[in-house]
Structures are given as structure tokens and as C-alpha cells.
Amino acid sequence: RQMCIRDRFMRELTVRTSFTNPFTSARALRLIAGGRVDLTPIISHTFTLTDFGACMDSMRDGVSIKAQVHFS
């Protein structure tokens, strides 16, 4: 659902986005999935899906730098 700029302004909403490079993201994901890139050196914390709130808290509080969430 789209929202006009006036609605965002009047409701004082904040819209946050992130940038993903459309030319390299697919390749990076293939390399990671294929085991050709080791991400363990940059992951500071690991959480289960049930601890997702704690994961977000740790990132917000600056406790973890790069956290991963296991979905299994």
C-alpha cells in the first residue's frame, strides 16, 4: 500500500531503507551459499529465531556488530 508524502508528514512517520547493490548482491549470495566466502570472522553473535528481540537489542546497544539469526 502506498502512502502519500502528506500522510507521512502528518503522522510523523520515519521511513528507513537500506541500499543493496543490484549488480553484486545475487553473486555475493551465490558465493556465500556455495561456501566460497567464510563469514565467520565477521559474525560477532549468533541468535535463534526465538531470541530475535535480544538480537535486535544487542545490535541497538552496540553489544554485537554483525549478528546472525538461525532459523532452524
Coordinates of N, CA and C in Angstrom, one line a residue:
R1 N 0.8 -1.2 0.0 CA 0.0 0.0 0.0 C 0.9 1.2 0.0
Q2 N 0.6 2.1 -0.9 CA 1.4 3.4 -1.0 C 0.8 4.4 -0.1
M3 N 1.7 5.3 0.4 CA 1.2 6.4 1.3 C 1.8 7.7 0.8
C4 N 0.9 8.7 0.6 CA 1.4 9.9 0.1 C 2.3 10.6 1.1
I5 N 3.1 11.6 0.6 CA 4.1 12.3 1.5 C 3.4 13.1 2.6
R6 N 2.2 13.6 2.3 CA 1.4 14.3 3.3 C 1.0 13.4 4.5
D7 N 0.6 12.2 4.2 CA 0.3 11.3 5.3 C 1.5 11.0 6.1
R8 N 2.6 10.8 5.5 CA 3.9 10.5 6.3 C 4.2 11.7 7.2
F9 N 4.1 12.9 6.6 CA 4.4 14.1 7.3 C 3.4 14.3 8.5
M10 N 2.1 14.2 8.2 CA 1.1 14.4 9.3 C 1.2 13.4 10.4
R11 N 1.5 12.2 10.1 CA 1.6 11.1 11.1 C 3.0 11.0 11.7
E12 N 3.9 11.9 11.3 CA 5.3 11.9 11.8 C 5.9 10.6 11.7
L13 N 5.8 9.9 10.6 CA 6.4 8.6 10.4 C 7.9 8.8 9.9
T14 N 8.7 7.8 10.3 CA 10.0 7.8 9.8 C 10.2 6.6 8.9
V15 N 10.7 6.8 7.7 CA 10.9 5.7 6.8 C 12.4 5.4 6.6
R16 N 12.8 4.2 6.9 CA 14.2 3.8 6.8 C 14.3 2.7 5.8
T17 N 15.4 2.9 5.0 CA 15.6 1.9 4.0 C 17.1 1.6 4.0
S18 N 17.5 0.6 3.2 CA 18.9 0.2 3.1 C 19.2 0.1 1.6
F19 N 20.5 0.2 1.3 CA 20.9 0.1 -0.1 C 21.5 -1.3 -0.4
T20 N 21.0 -1.9 -1.4 CA 21.6 -3.2 -1.9 C 22.0 -3.0 -3.3
N21 N 23.2 -3.3 -3.6 CA 23.7 -3.1 -5.0 C 23.1 -4.2 -5.9
P22 N 22.3 -3.8 -6.8 CA 21.6 -4.8 -7.6 C 22.5 -5.6 -8.6
F23 N 23.7 -5.1 -8.7 CA 24.7 -5.8 -9.6 C 25.6 -6.8 -8.9
T24 N 25.6 -6.7 -7.6 CA 26.6 -7.6 -6.9 C 25.9 -8.5 -5.9
S25 N 24.7 -8.2 -5.4 CA 24.0 -8.9 -4.4 C 23.8 -10.4 -4.7
A26 N 23.3 -10.7 -5.9 CA 23.0 -12.0 -6.3 C 24.3 -12.9 -6.3
R27 N 25.4 -12.3 -6.9 CA 26.6 -13.0 -6.9 C 27.2 -13.3 -5.5
A28 N 27.1 -12.3 -4.7 CA 27.6 -12.4 -3.3 C 26.8 -13.6 -2.6
L29 N 25.5 -13.6 -2.7 CA 24.7 -14.6 -2.1 C 25.0 -16.0 -2.7
R30 N 25.3 -16.1 -4.0 CA 25.7 -17.4 -4.5 C 27.1 -17.9 -3.9
L31 N 28.0 -16.9 -3.8 CA 29.3 -17.3 -3.2 C 29.2 -17.7 -1.8
I32 N 28.4 -17.1 -1.0 CA 28.1 -17.4 0.4 C 27.5 -18.8 0.4
A33 N 26.4 -19.0 -0.3 CA 25.7 -20.3 -0.3 C 26.5 -21.4 -0.8
G34 N 27.5 -21.1 -1.7 CA 28.4 -22.2 -2.2 C 29.6 -22.4 -1.3
G35 N 29.6 -21.7 -0.2 CA 30.7 -21.9 0.8 C 32.1 -21.4 0.3
R36 N 32.0 -20.5 -0.6 CA 33.3 -19.9 -1.2 C 33.7 -18.7 -0.4
V37 N 32.8 -18.1 0.5 CA 33.2 -17.0 1.3 C 32.9 -17.4 2.8
D38 N 33.8 -17.2 3.6 CA 33.7 -17.6 5.0 C 33.3 -16.3 5.8
L39 N 32.1 -16.3 6.3 CA 31.6 -15.1 7.1 C 31.9 -15.2 8.5
T40 N 32.4 -16.3 9.0 CA 32.5 -16.5 10.5 C 33.4 -15.4 11.1
P41 N 34.5 -14.9 10.4 CA 35.3 -13.9 11.1 C 34.6 -12.6 11.4
I42 N 33.5 -12.3 10.6 CA 32.8 -11.0 10.9 C 31.5 -11.1 11.7
I43 N 31.1 -12.3 12.0 CA 29.9 -12.5 12.9 C 30.3 -12.5 14.3
S44 N 29.8 -11.5 15.0 CA 30.1 -11.4 16.4 C 29.2 -12.1 17.4
H45 N 28.0 -12.4 17.0 CA 27.0 -13.0 17.8 C 26.0 -13.9 17.0
T46 N 25.5 -14.9 17.6 CA 24.5 -15.8 16.9 C 23.3 -15.9 17.8
F47 N 22.1 -15.8 17.2 CA 20.9 -16.0 18.0 C 19.9 -16.9 17.3
T48 N 19.0 -17.5 18.0 CA 18.0 -18.3 17.4 C 16.8 -17.4 17.1
L49 N 15.9 -17.8 16.2 CA 14.8 -17.0 15.8 C 13.9 -16.6 17.0
T50 N 13.8 -17.5 18.0 CA 13.0 -17.1 19.2 C 13.7 -16.0 20.0
D51 N 15.0 -15.8 19.8 CA 15.7 -14.7 20.5 C 16.0 -13.5 19.6
F52 N 15.1 -13.3 18.6 CA 15.3 -12.2 17.7 C 15.3 -10.9 18.4
G53 N 14.4 -10.7 19.3 CA 14.3 -9.4 20.1 C 15.6 -9.1 20.8
A54 N 16.2 -10.1 21.4 CA 17.5 -10.0 22.0 C 18.6 -9.6 21.0
C55 N 18.5 -10.2 19.8 CA 19.4 -9.9 18.8 C 19.4 -8.4 18.4
M56 N 18.1 -7.9 18.2 CA 18.0 -6.5 17.8 C 18.4 -5.6 19.0
D57 N 18.2 -6.0 20.2 CA 18.6 -5.2 21.3 C 20.1 -5.1 21.4
S58 N 20.8 -6.2 21.1 CA 22.3 -6.3 21.2 C 22.9 -5.4 20.1
M59 N 22.3 -5.4 18.9 CA 22.8 -4.5 17.9 C 22.5 -3.0 18.2
R60 N 21.3 -2.7 18.7 CA 21.0 -1.4 19.0 C 21.9 -0.8 20.1
D61 N 22.2 -1.7 21.1 CA 23.0 -1.3 22.2 C 24.5 -1.3 22.0
G62 N 24.9 -1.7 20.8 CA 26.3 -1.7 20.4 C 27.1 -2.9 21.0
V63 N 26.4 -3.9 21.5 CA 27.0 -5.1 22.0 C 27.5 -6.0 20.9
S64 N 26.7 -6.2 19.9 CA 27.1 -7.0 18.7 C 27.3 -6.1 17.5
I65 N 28.2 -6.5 16.7 CA 28.5 -5.7 15.5 C 27.7 -6.3 14.3
K66 N 28.0 -7.6 14.0 CA 27.3 -8.4 13.0 C 26.7 -9.6 13.6
A67 N 25.4 -9.7 13.7 CA 24.7 -10.8 14.3 C 24.0 -11.6 13.3
Q68 N 24.0 -12.9 13.5 CA 23.2 -13.8 12.6 C 22.1 -14.5 13.4
V69 N 21.0 -14.8 12.7 CA 19.9 -15.4 13.3 C 19.7 -16.8 12.6
H70 N 19.7 -17.8 13.4 CA 19.4 -19.2 12.8 C 17.9 -19.4 12.8
F71 N 17.4 -19.8 11.7 CA 16.0 -20.1 11.5 C 15.6 -21.5 11.8
S72 N 16.6 -22.4 12.1 CA 16.2 -23.8 12.4 C 16.2 -24.1 13.8

